[in-house]
Amino acid sequence: MSTFPPKVRLFLLIIVLFTTTLSEAQIRIASPYSRFGIGDITGNTNAWNLSMGGIGIGISSSSHINFSNPASYTGFDSTSFLFEGGFIGSQVKLTTNIQSSTRSYGSLGYLLFGIPITKWWKSSIGLTPFSEVGYQIATFQTMQDVGRVSRVYSGEGGINRFYWGNGFAITKNLSIGVNAAYLFGNMNREAMAIYPDSLFFANVKVDNNITINSFYFTYGLQYRFNLKKNSHLTTGITFSPETRMKATTDMLAQTFFLSTSGSEYFKDTIAFINQINGRIVVPATVGAGFSFEKTDKWLAGADVKWQNWKRYSAFGLSDSLVNSLAINAGIELLPDINSYSNYLKRIRYRFGGSYNNTYLTLRGQHIREYSVSLGLGLPLRNSKTALNLGLQFGTRGTTDAGLISETALRFVIGFTIYEKWFVKRKYY
């Protein structure tokens, strides 16, 4: 019989199930732009943060876990345990000058735990996506003496992040923190050239698999300025240094023929590379943010984040990436936390928006991303435990120069469990 208390056994079971789910290669997005670099970089998709445009660097909360800035953990209550989890779904419409298609995906999104150690030291453990790969692109052309040529590019997988974060209160208003993350996962990419009209050209397929296992650190600082009664300004900065991630790549190139039913019959192996070790350089990131807040009434804030993607390289090869700049802003409104006769006044209403000048420039076009978001925090009676709903609508890319435009609708269903674990109960 296990000696662990029931709550601890439940905690360990959730960790095992969530780790297993995220570790499996799965397609969680549909974006041709995830073909480049290490895929689509995943921000803070916690329902609370996403609903407010993705802000997090300059906010701290006693009832939410904000891993965007590890210094924010000092906002946890000293006697309470926090647990947050969420499901993420998305519907993506891809449009070119001649056609469009729609795809839908869903997956477990995040699992976060907030734990007080002492009054001045708070900790968090979490499992979230770090980057995502999911795309399938086909191009067609006709060549003289060859006929039709189809080229198909596809990819799936991504990198997961398991982190342990710690925040320390240096003074009453100054906090610092660090997230130590272990990054792991696989990115599978495939390229095919198919010659349906030729008897002399064999079709070619190249499979490339990259496995990543490495550590990644994010440092944070927050300072809180007390203003009028129950009002304050919080400023924050974050920094993630350049990381040379350990990676292993396998590559297999083969020729094949297609049957009338579409089955592949492999003919020869052109090249095979097994277990080549190398490094993927993820460049440094710097962020800054602030928020104004009146306790249990309203919050408004903004973030800016810059990343030096010109430093990116994989296995010694650089790419034509450019530096990225993201700006996020959002608000949260709470009409009346004590209005038990009107539940609508106890709901937290959230709104936000973001702009991302991404690291991609393709065919002379800089790929930009815009989004707006909204959400609700639905509290349980007499508790800080809540159901959080978030909705984000965004666009990325353009149809100019033969590129692809994305229109995405993303929703997050999350929950926050707030419980007093460290209070001794007295019985009379």
C-alpha angles and dihedrals in degrees: 000000000000117000093206118106115249094255092052092048089051090049092052092046092052091049092052094047094046093046091051092050096049093042093061115089106251137158108246098163142031109218128134087204090066086074090083132074112344093330132261108345108230117222127195103309094175104137090240095053097037092052089058095052095273097294119157113129094090102034133086129182140185092211103041136054112232110187092174088088118022090202087070092072090082086075091073117109113255093233102039139088121213127202125179131179135164149184120225125203131176142184116203128192115200116199134188131172091272108030148003138210136190128217133181130205139173137184145152105287113193145343119203135177128191119198130178114222100176135340090274100033124063128172140200135195122194148163119211139146115271098188136355134210123196126140146123120195129176128191128187134200140158120235127195113257089005107062124205119008122193122194118193125189122187138165143174142176131055145195124292126207125215108182141182112201132188130193124195128197105221094178134353091278105023124078134173131188148170135212114208106196132187110212119204138159148093134267115201118193128179133188126188135185113198126190106192096172100046130086092188102053121072118212115252130216126186119191120193124184125185122192119196130197116164148120126258128189133203122188125198144185132190132184123191123209114199111220126170121345110309091357128107145161119229122195126187145178132195134193132190112186123221108283127205100206120205110241140173124204134198124190130189124181119188141168119228145169129226124230122218088262092054097254117146120237111191118219111176140359109236098183138356126190118181130194101343109177121215146131135270112205113217107192128233120276128207124190138177133184147160141198137195114211140179106198113256091352113070145336131198127179150149139209137199124196131185128189128190099226092163085080093059119120137158123208090344095309121113125213133215094256123142132210116279131221125192128187122191133181135175149155138211124204128195112185099196124344092192098050100113092163092060115044093188090066091057094054116103111229116205133190134172151148140207142198123201124189093198130211093254129099111173127178090347093307121116108220111230131182130208129183144171125199144185137181150168133233106208110195127207116233116277092357144089088226108113147171111236123203123190133182127187130185117193145165130206136180132003140255091231117115091017094296129140127255119211126207112185134185112194127183131187127199109194139163134207120206114198115186138167104235102159103054118105111228120220122213123202 
